[in-house]
CSV table of C-alpha atoms and ligand atoms in Angstrom, one decimal:
chain,number,residue,atom,x,y,z
B,1157,MET,CA,88.9,78.8,108.9
B,1158,GLU,CA,89.9,79.8,112.4
B,1159,ASN,CA,89.5,83.3,113.9
B,1160,ILE,CA,92.4,85.1,112.2
B,1161,ALA,CA,93.8,88.6,111.6
B,1162,VAL,CA,94.7,90.0,108.2
B,1163,LEU,CA,97.3,92.7,108.7
B,1164,GLY,CA,100.0,94.6,106.8
B,1165,THR,CA,103.6,93.6,107.4
B,1166,GLN,CA,105.1,96.7,105.8
B,1167,TRP,CA,104.1,100.4,105.8
B,1168,GLY,CA,100.5,99.9,104.8
B,1169,ASP,CA,98.8,99.7,101.4
B,1170,GLU,CA,99.8,96.0,101.0
B,1171,GLY,CA,96.4,95.0,99.6
B,1172,LYS,CA,94.7,94.0,102.9
B,1173,GLY,CA,91.3,95.0,101.6
B,1174,LYS,CA,91.5,92.6,98.7
B,1175,ILE,CA,92.7,89.7,100.9
B,1176,THR,CA,90.1,90.4,103.5
B,1177,ASP,CA,87.4,90.6,100.8
B,1178,TYR,CA,88.7,87.3,99.3
B,1179,LEU,CA,88.4,85.6,102.7
B,1180,THR,CA,85.1,87.1,103.9
B,1181,SER,CA,83.0,84.3,102.4
B,1182,ARG,CA,84.7,82.0,104.9
B,1183,ALA,CA,84.2,84.4,107.9
B,1184,ASP,CA,80.9,85.3,109.5
B,1185,VAL,CA,82.2,88.5,111.1
B,1186,VAL,CA,84.8,91.1,109.9
B,1187,VAL,CA,86.2,93.4,112.6
B,1188,ARG,CA,88.2,96.7,112.1
B,1189,TYR,CA,90.1,97.2,115.3
B,1190,GLN,CA,92.3,100.3,114.9
B,1191,GLY,CA,92.8,103.5,112.9
B,1192,GLY,CA,90.1,105.4,111.1
B,1193,ASN,CA,89.6,106.9,107.7
B,1194,ASN,CA,93.4,107.3,107.2
B,1195,ALA,CA,93.1,103.8,105.8
B,1196,GLY,CA,92.3,103.1,102.2
B,1197,HIS,CA,91.2,99.5,101.4
B,1198,THR,CA,90.5,98.9,97.7
B,1199,VAL,CA,88.2,96.0,96.8
B,1200,LYS,CA,87.5,95.1,93.2
B,1201,PHE,CA,85.0,92.6,91.9
B,1202,ASP,CA,82.6,92.3,89.0
B,1203,GLY,CA,84.5,95.0,87.2
B,1204,LYS,CA,83.7,97.6,90.0
B,1205,LYS,CA,86.1,99.2,92.3
B,1206,TYR,CA,85.3,100.1,95.9
B,1207,ALA,CA,87.5,102.3,98.0
B,1208,LEU,CA,86.8,101.8,101.7
B,1209,HIS,CA,88.3,104.0,104.3
B,1210,LEU,CA,86.4,103.5,107.6
B,1211,LEU,CA,84.1,100.5,107.0
B,1212,PRO,CA,85.3,96.9,107.4
B,1213,SER,CA,85.9,95.2,104.0
B,1214,GLY,CA,83.1,92.7,104.8
B,1215,ILE,CA,80.6,95.5,104.3
B,1216,LEU,CA,80.2,94.6,100.6
B,1217,ASN,CA,79.0,91.1,101.5
B,1218,PRO,CA,75.4,91.3,102.8
B,1219,LYS,CA,75.8,88.1,104.8
B,1220,THR,CA,78.8,89.4,106.8
B,1221,ILE,CA,78.5,90.9,110.2
B,1222,ASN,CA,80.8,94.0,110.3
B,1223,VAL,CA,82.2,95.5,113.5
B,1224,MET,CA,84.0,98.8,114.1
B,1225,ALA,CA,85.7,98.0,117.4
B,1226,ASN,CA,86.7,100.1,120.3
B,1227,GLY,CA,90.3,100.7,119.1
B,1228,MET,CA,89.0,102.7,116.1
B,1229,VAL,CA,88.7,106.5,115.8
B,1230,ILE,CA,85.6,107.4,113.8
B,1231,ASN,CA,84.9,110.5,111.8
B,1232,PRO,CA,81.1,110.8,111.8
B,1233,GLU,CA,81.0,112.8,108.5
B,1234,ALA,CA,83.2,110.3,106.7
B,1235,PHE,CA,81.1,107.5,108.2
B,1236,TYR,CA,77.9,109.1,106.8
B,1237,ASP,CA,79.5,109.6,103.4
B,1238,GLU,CA,80.9,106.1,103.1
B,1239,LEU,CA,77.8,104.4,104.3
B,1240,SER,CA,75.5,106.4,102.1
B,1241,LYS,CA,77.4,105.4,99.0
B,1242,LEU,CA,76.8,101.6,99.6
B,1243,GLU,CA,74.3,100.1,97.1
B,1244,ASN,CA,74.0,96.7,98.9
B,1245,SER,CA,72.4,95.7,102.2
B,1246,PHE,CA,74.8,95.3,105.1
B,1247,ASN,CA,75.1,94.4,108.7
B,1248,LEU,CA,77.1,96.8,110.9
B,1249,TYR,CA,77.9,97.5,114.5
B,1250,ILE,CA,80.0,100.3,116.0
B,1251,SER,CA,81.6,100.1,119.4
B,1252,ASP,CA,80.2,102.4,122.0
B,1253,ARG,CA,83.8,102.8,123.2
B,1254,ALA,CA,85.4,103.9,120.0
B,1255,HIS,CA,86.5,107.5,119.9
B,1256,ILE,CA,85.1,110.3,117.7
B,1257,VAL,CA,87.2,112.4,115.3
B,1258,LEU,CA,86.0,116.0,115.4
B,1259,PRO,CA,86.8,118.9,113.1
B,1260,TYR,CA,89.3,120.4,115.5
B,1261,HIS,CA,91.3,117.2,115.4
B,1262,ILE,CA,91.7,117.5,111.7
B,1263,GLU,CA,92.8,121.1,112.0
B,1264,LYS,CA,95.3,120.2,114.7
B,1265,ASP,CA,96.7,117.5,112.5
B,1266,LYS,CA,97.2,119.9,109.7
B,1267,ARG,CA,98.8,122.5,111.9
B,1268,ASN,CA,101.1,120.0,113.6
B,1269,GLU,CA,102.2,118.8,110.2
B,1270,THR,CA,103.7,122.3,109.4
B,1271,LYS,CA,106.2,121.6,112.3
B,1272,ASP,CA,106.5,117.9,112.5
B,1273,ASN,CA,106.4,116.9,108.8
B,1274,ILE,CA,105.4,113.2,109.5
B,1275,GLY,CA,103.5,113.2,106.2
B,1276,THR,CA,100.2,112.3,107.9
B,1277,THR,CA,96.9,111.8,106.0
B,1278,HIS,CA,95.5,115.0,107.6
B,1279,LYS,CA,92.5,113.0,108.8
B,1280,GLY,CA,92.9,114.0,112.5
B,1281,ILE,CA,94.0,110.5,113.6
B,1282,GLY,CA,96.9,111.5,115.8
B,1283,PRO,CA,95.1,114.3,117.7
B,1284,THR,CA,92.1,112.1,118.3
B,1285,TYR,CA,94.3,109.3,119.8
B,1286,GLU,CA,96.1,112.1,121.8
B,1287,ASP,CA,92.7,113.1,123.3
B,1288,LYS,CA,91.9,109.5,124.0
B,1289,TYR,CA,95.1,108.9,126.0
B,1290,GLY,CA,94.8,112.4,127.5
B,1291,ARG,CA,91.4,111.4,128.7
B,1292,ARG,CA,89.7,114.3,127.0
B,1293,GLY,CA,88.3,112.5,123.9
B,1294,VAL,CA,84.6,111.9,123.0
B,1295,ARG,CA,83.5,108.3,122.9
B,1296,VAL,CA,80.8,107.0,120.7
B,1297,ALA,CA,78.5,106.3,123.6
B,1298,ASP,CA,78.6,109.9,124.6
B,1299,PHE,CA,78.5,111.2,121.1
B,1300,VAL,CA,75.1,109.5,120.5
B,1301,GLY,CA,73.9,109.7,124.2
B,1302,PRO,CA,71.3,112.0,125.8
B,1303,HIS,CA,73.9,114.6,126.8
B,1304,ASN,CA,75.6,114.9,123.4
B,1305,LYS,CA,74.6,118.5,122.8
B,1306,GLU,CA,76.2,119.7,126.0
B,1307,ILE,CA,79.3,117.6,125.5
B,1308,LEU,CA,79.8,118.7,121.9
B,1309,THR,CA,79.2,122.4,122.7
B,1310,LYS,CA,81.8,122.2,125.5
B,1311,LYS,CA,84.4,120.5,123.3
B,1312,PHE,CA,83.9,122.9,120.4
B,1313,GLU,CA,84.2,125.9,122.7
B,1314,GLU,CA,87.4,124.5,124.3
B,1315,ASN,CA,88.9,124.0,120.9
B,1316,LYS,CA,87.7,127.2,119.3
B,1317,ALA,CA,91.2,128.1,118.4
B,1318,TYR,CA,91.1,125.3,115.8
B,1319,LEU,CA,87.7,126.2,114.5
B,1320,SER,CA,88.2,129.6,113.0
B,1321,ASN,CA,85.3,131.0,110.9
B,1322,VAL,CA,83.0,128.3,112.1
B,1323,ASP,CA,79.7,129.0,113.8
B,1324,ILE,CA,79.7,126.7,116.8
B,1325,ASN,CA,75.9,126.4,117.1
B,1326,GLU,CA,75.7,125.4,113.5
B,1327,LEU,CA,78.5,122.9,114.0
B,1328,VAL,CA,76.8,121.4,117.0
B,1329,SER,CA,73.6,121.0,115.0
B,1330,LYS,CA,75.4,119.3,112.2
B,1331,TYR,CA,77.2,116.9,114.5
B,1332,LEU,CA,73.9,116.1,116.4
B,1333,GLU,CA,72.4,115.1,113.1
B,1334,LEU,CA,75.5,112.9,112.3
B,1335,ALA,CA,75.1,111.4,115.8
B,1336,ASN,CA,71.5,110.6,115.1
B,1337,PHE,CA,72.6,108.8,111.9
B,1338,MET,CA,75.2,106.8,113.7
B,1339,LYS,CA,73.1,105.9,116.8
B,1340,SER,CA,71.3,102.8,115.4
B,1341,TYR,CA,74.6,101.0,114.7
B,1342,VAL,CA,76.1,101.5,118.2
B,1343,LYS,CA,76.5,98.6,120.5
B,1344,ASP,CA,78.8,97.1,123.2
B,1345,THR,CA,80.8,95.3,120.6
B,1346,SER,CA,83.0,93.5,123.1
B,1347,TYR,CA,79.9,91.9,124.5
B,1348,LEU,CA,78.7,91.0,121.0
B,1349,LEU,CA,82.0,89.6,119.9
B,1350,ASN,CA,82.3,87.5,123.1
B,1351,GLU,CA,78.8,86.1,122.4
B,1352,MET,CA,79.7,85.3,118.8
B,1353,VAL,CA,83.2,83.9,119.3
B,1354,HIS,CA,82.1,80.4,120.1
B,1355,THR,CA,79.8,80.0,117.1
B,1356,LYS,CA,81.1,82.2,114.4
B,1357,LYS,CA,84.3,82.7,112.5
B,1358,ILE,CA,85.8,86.1,113.0
B,1359,LEU,CA,88.3,87.9,110.8
B,1360,PHE,CA,90.2,90.9,112.2
B,1361,GLU,CA,91.1,93.4,109.6
B,1362,GLY,CA,94.2,95.5,110.3
B,1363,ALA,CA,94.7,99.0,108.8
B,1364,GLN,CA,98.1,100.4,107.9
B,1365,GLY,CA,101.1,98.1,108.5
B,1366,VAL,CA,103.2,96.9,111.4
B,1367,LEU,CA,106.0,99.3,110.6
B,1368,LEU,CA,103.5,102.2,111.2
B,1369,CYS,CA,102.7,100.9,114.7
B,1370,ILE,CA,103.0,103.5,117.4
B,1371,ASP,CA,105.0,101.2,119.6
B,1372,HIS,CA,107.0,99.0,117.2
B,1373,GLY,CA,107.0,101.1,114.0
B,1374,THR,CA,109.6,103.5,112.7
B,1375,PHE,CA,108.8,106.2,115.3
B,1376,PRO,CA,108.1,109.1,114.9
B,1377,TYR,CA,107.1,108.3,111.3
B,1378,VAL,CA,104.2,106.1,112.4
B,1379,THR,CA,100.5,106.3,112.8
B,1380,SER,CA,99.0,106.7,116.3
B,1381,SER,CA,97.6,103.2,116.8
B,1382,SER,CA,98.9,99.6,116.6
B,1383,PRO,CA,98.1,97.6,113.5
B,1384,THR,CA,99.7,94.4,115.1
B,1385,ALA,CA,97.9,91.2,115.8
B,1386,ALA,CA,99.1,91.7,119.4
B,1387,SER,CA,96.8,94.8,119.7
B,1388,ILE,CA,93.6,93.0,118.8
B,1389,PRO,CA,92.5,91.9,122.3
B,1390,ILE,CA,92.8,95.4,123.8
B,1391,ASN,CA,91.2,97.0,120.7
B,1392,THR,CA,88.2,94.7,120.6
B,1393,GLY,CA,87.6,93.4,124.2
B,1394,LEU,CA,88.2,89.8,123.2
B,1395,ALA,CA,90.7,87.6,125.1
B,1396,PRO,CA,94.0,86.9,123.2
B,1397,TRP,CA,93.4,83.1,123.0
B,1398,PHE,CA,90.4,83.5,120.7
B,1399,ILE,CA,92.7,84.7,117.9
B,1400,LYS,CA,94.4,81.7,116.3
B,1401,GLY,CA,96.8,83.4,113.9
B,1402,ALA,CA,97.5,86.2,111.5
B,1403,ILE,CA,97.9,86.5,107.7
B,1404,GLY,CA,100.6,89.0,107.0
B,1405,VAL,CA,99.8,90.8,103.8
B,1406,THR,CA,103.0,91.7,102.0
B,1407,LYS,CA,103.6,93.4,98.6
B,1408,ALA,CA,105.9,91.6,96.3
B,1409,TYR,CA,108.0,94.8,96.7
B,1410,SER,CA,107.8,97.6,99.2
B,1411,THR,CA,106.0,101.0,99.3
B,1412,ARG,CA,105.8,103.8,101.8
B,1413,VAL,CA,103.8,107.0,101.8
B,1414,GLY,CA,104.7,109.8,104.1
B,1415,ASN,CA,108.2,110.5,105.4
B,1416,GLY,CA,110.7,108.4,107.3
B,1417,PRO,CA,113.5,106.0,106.5
B,1418,PHE,CA,113.1,103.4,103.8
B,1419,PRO,CA,116.3,101.4,103.3
B,1420,SER,CA,115.1,99.4,100.3
B,1421,GLU,CA,113.9,102.6,98.4
B,1422,LEU,CA,114.4,102.8,94.7
B,1423,PHE,CA,114.6,105.9,92.6
B,1424,GLY,CA,114.5,106.9,88.9
B,1425,GLU,CA,113.2,104.9,86.0
B,1426,LEU,CA,112.7,101.5,87.8
B,1427,ALA,CA,110.8,103.2,90.7
B,1428,ASP,CA,108.6,105.1,88.2
B,1429,LYS,CA,107.9,101.9,86.2
B,1430,ILE,CA,106.8,100.0,89.3
B,1431,ARG,CA,104.8,103.0,90.6
B,1432,ILE,CA,102.8,103.2,87.3
B,1433,ILE,CA,102.3,99.5,86.8
B,1434,GLY,CA,101.3,99.0,90.4
B,1435,ASN,CA,99.2,102.1,90.5
B,1436,GLU,CA,101.0,103.2,93.6
B,1437,PHE,CA,99.2,106.3,94.4
B,1438,GLY,CA,97.4,106.7,97.8
B,1439,THR,CA,93.7,105.6,98.0
B,1440,THR,CA,93.2,108.2,100.7
B,1441,THR,CA,95.4,111.1,99.7
B,1442,GLY,CA,96.3,110.4,96.1
B,1443,ARG,CA,100.0,110.9,96.9
B,1444,PRO,CA,102.6,109.0,94.8
B,1445,ARG,CA,104.0,106.1,97.0
B,1446,ARG,CA,107.7,105.6,97.5
B,1447,ILE,CA,108.9,102.4,96.0
B,1448,GLY,CA,111.5,99.8,97.1
B,1449,TRP,CA,112.5,96.2,96.9
B,1450,LEU,CA,111.0,93.6,99.2
B,1451,ASP,CA,112.8,93.8,102.5
B,1452,THR,CA,112.8,90.6,104.6
B,1453,VAL,CA,114.4,92.5,107.6
B,1454,VAL,CA,111.0,94.3,107.7
B,1455,ILE,CA,108.9,91.2,107.4
B,1456,ASN,CA,110.9,89.3,110.0
B,1457,TYR,CA,110.6,92.3,112.3
B,1458,SER,CA,106.8,92.3,111.8
B,1459,LYS,CA,106.7,88.6,112.5
B,1460,ARG,CA,108.5,89.1,115.8
B,1461,VAL,CA,106.6,92.1,117.1
B,1462,SER,CA,103.1,91.3,115.8
B,1463,GLY,CA,102.9,87.6,115.2
B,1464,ILE,CA,102.4,86.3,111.6
B,1465,SER,CA,101.5,82.8,110.8
B,1466,THR,CA,101.3,82.9,107.1
B,1467,LEU,CA,102.0,85.4,104.2
B,1468,ALA,CA,99.7,86.6,101.4
B,1469,ILE,CA,102.0,88.0,98.7
B,1470,THR,CA,100.2,90.7,96.7
B,1471,LEU,CA,100.9,92.5,93.4
B,1472,LEU,CA,103.3,89.8,92.1
B,1473,ASP,CA,102.2,90.6,88.6
B,1474,VAL,CA,103.6,94.1,88.9
B,1475,LEU,CA,107.2,92.7,88.9
B,1476,THR,CA,106.6,90.8,85.5
B,1477,GLY,CA,109.1,91.9,82.9
B,1478,LEU,CA,112.0,92.8,85.2
B,1479,ASP,CA,115.3,91.2,84.3
B,1480,GLU,CA,116.4,91.0,87.9
B,1481,ILE,CA,114.5,91.3,91.2
B,1482,LYS,CA,116.3,92.1,94.4
B,1483,ILE,CA,115.5,91.4,98.1
B,1484,VAL,CA,116.9,93.2,101.0
B,1485,THR,CA,118.0,90.6,103.6
B,1486,LYS,CA,120.2,92.6,106.0
B,1487,TYR,CA,121.4,96.2,106.7
B,1488,LEU,CA,124.8,97.6,107.2
B,1489,LEU,CA,125.0,100.0,110.1
B,1490,ASP,CA,128.3,101.7,110.7
B,1491,GLY,CA,130.1,98.8,109.1
B,1492,LYS,CA,128.2,96.1,111.0
B,1493,GLU,CA,125.7,93.7,109.5
B,1494,ILE,CA,122.3,93.8,111.4
B,1495,ASP,CA,119.1,91.8,110.8
B,1496,SER,CA,116.7,94.0,112.8
B,1497,ILE,CA,115.4,97.5,112.7
B,1498,PRO,CA,117.1,99.9,115.1
B,1499,ALA,CA,114.9,101.9,117.5
B,1500,SER,CA,116.4,105.3,116.7
B,1501,VAL,CA,115.2,106.8,113.5
B,1502,LYS,CA,118.6,108.4,113.2
B,1503,ASP,CA,120.2,104.9,113.1
B,1504,PHE,CA,117.6,103.6,110.8
B,1505,GLU,CA,118.3,106.5,108.4
B,1506,ARG,CA,122.0,105.4,108.2
B,1507,CYS,CA,121.2,101.7,107.4
B,1508,GLU,CA,122.4,100.6,104.0
B,1509,PRO,CA,120.5,97.7,102.4
B,1510,MET,CA,122.3,94.4,101.7
B,1511,THR,CA,120.6,92.6,98.8
B,1512,ILE,CA,120.4,89.3,97.0
B,1513,SER,CA,119.4,89.2,93.4
B,1514,LEU,CA,117.0,86.8,91.6
B,1515,PRO,CA,116.2,86.4,87.9
B,1516,GLY,CA,112.8,87.8,86.9
B,1517,TRP,CA,110.2,86.4,84.5
B,1518,LYS,CA,108.6,87.7,81.4
B,1519,GLU,CA,105.4,85.7,81.1
B,1520,ASP,CA,102.0,87.3,81.9
B,1521,ILE,CA,100.8,85.8,85.2
B,1522,THR,CA,97.5,87.7,85.6
B,1523,GLN,CA,95.4,84.7,84.5
B,1524,VAL,CA,97.4,82.1,86.4
B,1525,LYS,CA,95.2,80.0,88.7
B,1526,SER,CA,97.6,77.7,90.6
B,1527,PHE,CA,101.1,78.0,92.1
B,1528,ASP,CA,102.4,75.3,89.7
B,1529,GLU,CA,101.4,77.3,86.6
B,1530,LEU,CA,103.5,80.2,87.7
B,1531,PRO,CA,106.8,80.7,85.7
B,1532,THR,CA,109.7,79.0,87.5
B,1533,ASN,CA,111.4,82.3,88.4
B,1534,ALA,CA,108.2,83.6,90.0
B,1535,LYS,CA,107.9,80.3,92.0
B,1536,ASN,CA,111.5,80.6,93.1
B,1537,TYR,CA,110.9,84.2,94.2
B,1538,ILE,CA,108.0,83.1,96.4
B,1539,LYS,CA,110.1,80.1,97.8
B,1540,LYS,CA,113.0,82.5,98.6
B,1541,ILE,CA,110.6,84.7,100.6
B,1542,GLU,CA,109.5,81.7,102.5
B,1543,GLU,CA,113.1,80.6,103.1
B,1544,LEU,CA,114.2,84.1,104.3
B,1545,THR,CA,111.3,84.6,106.6
B,1546,GLY,CA,110.4,81.1,107.8
B,1547,ILE,CA,106.8,82.0,107.1
B,1548,PRO,CA,104.7,79.8,104.7
B,1549,VAL,CA,103.1,81.7,101.8
B,1550,SER,CA,99.4,80.7,101.6
B,1551,ILE,CA,98.1,83.3,99.1
B,1552,VAL,CA,99.6,84.9,96.0
B,1553,SER,CA,97.7,87.7,94.3
B,1554,VAL,CA,98.3,88.3,90.6
B,1555,GLY,CA,95.8,91.2,89.9
B,1556,PRO,CA,93.3,93.4,91.6
B,1557,ASP,CA,90.2,91.3,91.0
B,1558,ARG,CA,88.9,88.7,93.5
B,1559,ILE,CA,89.4,86.0,91.0
B,1560,GLN,CA,93.1,86.8,90.4
B,1561,THR,CA,94.0,85.1,93.7
B,1562,ILE,CA,96.0,81.9,94.0
B,1563,GLU,CA,95.6,79.8,97.1
B,1564,VAL,CA,99.0,78.1,97.5
B,1565,LYS,CA,98.4,76.4,100.9
B,1566,PRO,CA,95.3,76.3,103.0
B,1567,VAL,CA,94.8,79.5,105.0
B,1568,LEU,CA,94.8,78.6,108.7
N,735,IMP,P1,98.3,109.4,110.1
N,735,IMP,O1,97.8,107.9,110.3
N,735,IMP,O2,97.3,110.1,109.2
N,735,IMP,O3,98.5,110.1,111.4
N,735,IMP,O4,99.7,109.3,109.3
N,735,IMP,C1,100.9,108.8,109.9
N,735,IMP,C2,101.7,108.1,108.9
N,735,IMP,O5,101.0,106.8,108.6
N,735,IMP,C3,101.9,108.8,107.6
N,735,IMP,O6,103.2,108.4,107.1
N,735,IMP,C4,100.9,108.2,106.7
N,735,IMP,O7,101.2,108.3,105.3
N,735,IMP,C5,100.8,106.8,107.2
N,735,IMP,N1,99.6,106.1,106.9
N,735,IMP,C6,98.4,106.3,107.6
N,735,IMP,N2,97.5,105.5,107.1
N,735,IMP,C7,98.0,104.8,106.1
N,735,IMP,C8,97.5,103.8,105.2
N,735,IMP,O8,96.4,103.3,105.3
N,735,IMP,N3,98.4,103.3,104.3
N,735,IMP,C9,99.7,103.7,104.3
N,735,IMP,N4,100.2,104.7,105.1
N,735,IMP,C10,99.3,105.2,106.0
């Protein structure tokens, strides 16, 4: 396998954790490059379920080197909690240039939400990136460095308005302990990755999905980082030419959590049925996810702005039993057919979906081991996605477990 990215082509929750975990045995290094504990990556094997938020999905494999790169925002308390729960040995490095999520960021996020109503995860992600770009943030190197007491005291004092009923001295002590816990993992990960890139295979693990990208997503209903393959070099300190391609993880249908336009959205009984069978409730927040048909305008858009070399289709088994399956292929905006996503959210809200319809299948596919064994209608559905997107499908997932994965074509 080449150095590749695994990223979401929709609005997140596509099953990237599972696909990353499936591929980790072929990679030496797994790198998370953006976002923070707003992500929720579920990995299931040997009957056990692991919900990862901050840590790279390679953390469950003792042989994998895991990197939390400079583009991430790290909540030290969440980091402590997640790492302490691990039962296996692991190998982990945190970038000295990543930014730290502090309690006032979380409070700001919650208060902003009362006005903006983006539907964030309330994890302080937006305000932490705001502080990064406003050049006021706290980087990991300073958080664990010799002047951390002074820096934290100053930051907590400056943001007192967001820390009501909190004793600042106690908070500083708590965060100094958390810094101490984090310290041994901190490294210049750009240096490390550049040393490893010639001898090791690297897998870059995106969080969220391309439609939640701060630049290319459905702004303002987006996250505050870029989950695209295009953002990897800046977020890791590795040159773009070391990344050979990206696997775009795509649900066999669509989901969205949080607010914002969603042209393929379904309501009523059908949406409820898919939500329950697909267990479409947020890993991070527990919120019920909005459900829609697969939308190839979205996938083609992601392909264009991010770069996607091959698709991994997940949750195909969830569609089993439907008489008919639809795919959104274009939108109608003010009477005109369009095949891309408009920049203005107001225009996107007015887009009406144009669909094609395919016959469904009734056979249980959860134990299927090869593409050929799939029912004809399931095969035709996959082939139609390839035709409409021009992207080859290399992986089809038919259940949450590692072994419920069909490799259709070699992955890069
Ligand atoms: P934030 O990232 O918490 O600021 O939330 C911004 C938007 O991104 C909201 O609509 C969230 O629901 C969405 N979001 C953030 N992380 C994820 C994720 O991992 N999966 C799906 N949606 C996410």
